Each structure stands twice: as C-alpha cells, then as structure tokens.
Amino acid sequence: EVQLVESGGVVVQPGGSLRLSCAASGFTFDDYAMHWVRQAPGKGLEWVSLISWDGGSTYYADSVKGRFTISRDNSKNSLYLQMNSLRAEDTALYYCARDPASGYDSGYMDVWGKGTTVTVSS
Amino acid sequence: AIWMTQSPSLLSASTGDRVTISCRMSQGISSYLAWYQQKPGKAPELLIYAASTLQSGVPSRFSGSGSGTDFTLTISCLQSEDFATYYCQQYYSFPYTFGQGTKLEIK
C-alpha cells in the first residue's frame, strides 16, 4: 500500500525552528518528486515546496522562501521540511504529497499523508 | 504569481443535482490544472488532472473542462458522499497555487 506518514509537528515559539519528516512506503520513493502543502486552521490549501526526485531542484512559495528548506534522503525513503524563523502565520496542518510523474515533476499531487500539526505560539 | 478565482465559495445542492464549480486564472495556464476533493478531517484527494483527465478510481460523474484561463469542475449527479470542499490547483508555473475552495453543502 502506498503510504505517506508525516511527523514532527509540535507547538513552537515565534522565531523558533522545527523539522518535519515524511516517511514513504509502498512505492519507489526515489522515482518521484515530492511536495509539502499546508492548511491553516479553517482555511484553504497552500502549496509550500517541491523537491525533485534526486533532490537537485527545489522550489518554494514566496511566503516561506529563505526560511524553509526542503530536502530528502532517498536511502531512508524520507522527505523533510526544515522550518526556521517561524511565525504565527505558519501555524497549519502540514501535508506531504507525492508528485505522480516518475523521473520528473508534473506539478500536482496524487498521494497525500494525513498531515502533522505545527502551532507557532508564545 | 498566478492568481486564481474559484467560485462559488459556497454551493448548496441536493442529491441528484448537477453542479459546476469555476476556476479562473489571472493568466493562461494551458491545461495545467488539477481538482481535489477534501472531506472534513481528511487529506485532499486528487480528482482530475490536466484539466480534464479523471484520476484512476474517481467516479465518472466527475468531469473537468477548460483551458487557458477558464476551467470548470462538473458533478453530473450528486451523491451523498460528494458533499465536501473542492479546490483547483494550477501547476503551470511556480509558485503553484490553489483556489480558495468551494464548499458543497446539502440544501
């Protein structure tokens, strides 16, 4: 079964840092680009970041550029999101999601995890 | 960035109805558009990609159309399990963006 499981979400103070993880199983992880998407409480979806299958290319939303870093460890079938200089507006449920194209990124998401909650509050 | 206007934000309908949701782009995106369904407390699910291609396993009552700047999601005969929130997403250029969402509720 194809599965994505996020972890690492906690309550953190403004200005703090956090690293989210996403464990993938049931598919050949290093064939696929991966995304992070977030959803603030009661709000819509916001695309956060994309990393290519080999980690060689990364892209970010303007709202997180310079503060967040996406990375992956294909030997561990894992995706990460390093979040620095956190702000109250970063409070959200963070989903990792698979890009369905093998060997490149198509841009949309066909498999989603259940998400992990980040709360930025003093 | 490409701005998206999704409408309506709230749609009331009954089982068996045919409904349409619109997504308009601030610039042309060819057919680089996807539609997702999200139920309360659940992750989104992919319905349609490339504007009109149905994702495997999605019922045929869902269809998508459009290209350029104007896109539509149609549900031809609403079932009880279709009451949810729907989002469009453009993947023509970075940063990728989602529409604001349409909540489909029971009338």
XYZ file of N, CA and C in Angstrom, chain A residues 35 37 39 43-47 50 59-62 93 95 99-100 105-110 112-115, chain B residues 1 32 34 36 38 41-46 48-50 55 87 89-91 94-101:
162
model
N 6.097 16.983 -2.608
C 5.630 18.308 -2.230
C 5.343 18.389 -0.733
N 2.481 20.708 1.386
C 1.317 21.573 1.267
C 0.795 21.805 2.679
N -2.209 23.748 5.438
C -3.583 24.233 5.573
C -3.739 24.834 6.962
N -8.888 27.141 6.990
C -8.561 27.819 5.726
C -8.322 26.817 4.599
N -7.960 27.363 3.439
C -7.722 26.540 2.272
C -6.298 25.984 2.213
N -6.025 25.336 1.099
C -4.726 24.705 0.893
C -3.714 25.713 0.367
N -2.476 25.581 0.802
C -1.386 26.434 0.313
C -0.198 25.547 -0.038
N 0.211 25.580 -1.286
C 1.415 24.864 -1.694
C 2.621 25.520 -1.041
N 8.447 22.071 -3.296
C 8.614 20.884 -4.138
C 10.093 20.544 -4.210
N 11.881 24.168 -4.978
C 11.055 25.342 -5.262
C 10.242 25.659 -4.007
N 9.933 26.955 -3.835
C 9.256 27.385 -2.620
C 8.185 28.424 -2.912
N 7.177 28.451 -2.041
C 6.224 29.544 -2.031
C 6.943 30.800 -1.545
N 6.490 31.943 -2.008
C 7.114 33.205 -1.600
C 7.030 33.389 -0.087
N -1.719 22.671 9.428
C -1.530 21.232 9.223
C -0.665 21.087 7.974
N 0.984 18.803 5.123
C 0.878 17.541 4.406
C 2.102 17.332 3.520
N 4.261 13.651 -6.057
C 4.006 14.065 -7.429
C 3.953 12.801 -8.283
N 2.925 12.614 -9.106
C 2.735 11.317 -9.750
C 3.679 10.990 -10.887
N 8.862 16.216 -12.389
C 7.690 16.617 -11.602
C 6.602 17.113 -12.532
N 5.395 16.617 -12.287
C 4.255 17.051 -13.095
C 3.620 18.290 -12.495
N 3.684 18.403 -11.170
C 3.182 19.607 -10.518
C 1.951 19.413 -9.672
N 1.279 18.282 -9.824
C 0.121 18.055 -8.969
C 0.425 16.888 -8.024
N -0.536 16.499 -7.207
C -0.283 15.541 -6.122
C -1.300 14.415 -6.145
N -0.800 13.181 -6.187
C -1.735 12.064 -6.283
C -1.848 11.229 -5.013
N -1.411 11.627 -0.680
C -1.238 12.565 0.420
C -1.112 11.804 1.738
N -0.319 12.358 2.654
C -0.331 11.849 4.015
C -1.494 12.450 4.786
N -1.584 12.095 6.058
C -2.651 12.627 6.910
C -2.288 13.964 7.521
N -1.020 14.338 7.478
C -0.603 15.642 7.962
C -0.060 15.621 9.381
N 3.255 35.726 -9.545
C 2.434 34.574 -9.210
C 1.107 34.633 -9.966
N -2.771 23.034 -17.390
C -2.044 22.612 -16.194
C -2.875 22.883 -14.940
N -5.418 21.002 -11.822
C -5.928 19.826 -11.128
C -7.078 20.231 -10.209
N -9.178 18.823 -6.624
C -9.119 17.958 -5.458
C -10.425 18.053 -4.674
N -11.824 17.495 -0.689
C -11.401 17.319 0.694
C -12.628 17.210 1.596
N -11.611 16.801 8.154
C -10.674 15.981 8.906
C -9.852 15.025 8.078
N -9.957 15.140 6.753
C -9.229 14.228 5.864
C -8.286 14.997 4.953
N -7.308 14.277 4.406
C -6.427 14.875 3.420
C -7.168 15.047 2.095
N -6.724 15.981 1.274
C -7.322 16.116 -0.062
C -7.098 14.860 -0.897
N -7.984 14.667 -1.870
C -7.838 13.569 -2.823
C -7.895 14.128 -4.240
N -7.029 13.624 -5.081
C -6.978 14.066 -6.476
C -8.170 13.522 -7.240
N -9.046 15.161 -10.688
C -8.815 15.430 -12.106
C -7.476 16.128 -12.250
N -6.733 15.792 -13.292
C -5.507 16.494 -13.625
C -5.509 16.795 -15.123
N -4.583 17.632 -15.532
C -4.548 18.099 -16.931
C -5.917 18.617 -17.368
N -8.690 11.023 -12.586
C -7.767 10.162 -11.848
C -8.375 8.768 -11.718
N -11.119 22.030 -4.411
C -10.067 23.000 -4.716
C -9.520 22.765 -6.118
N -6.105 23.709 -8.557
C -4.691 23.992 -8.365
C -4.032 24.141 -9.729
N -3.266 25.231 -9.894
C -2.521 25.396 -11.133
C -1.091 24.934 -10.923
N -0.560 24.238 -11.916
C 0.841 23.802 -11.862
C 1.561 24.178 -13.150
N 5.687 28.218 -11.108
C 5.940 28.405 -9.688
C 5.702 29.862 -9.304
N 5.191 30.127 -8.109
C 4.748 29.141 -7.134
C 3.401 28.536 -7.525
N 3.282 27.246 -7.364
C 1.995 26.607 -7.584
C 0.975 27.221 -6.628
N -0.263 27.286 -7.046
C -1.297 27.914 -6.238
C -2.600 27.131 -6.296
N -3.347 27.234 -5.206
C -4.665 26.629 -5.099
C -5.727 27.719 -5.123
N -6.909 27.362 -5.616
C -8.062 28.235 -5.454
C -8.481 28.281 -3.994
N -9.410 29.180 -3.701
C -9.822 29.412 -2.317
C -10.719 28.312 -1.777
N -11.241 27.475 -2.658
C -12.093 26.371 -2.236
C -13.573 26.653 -2.428
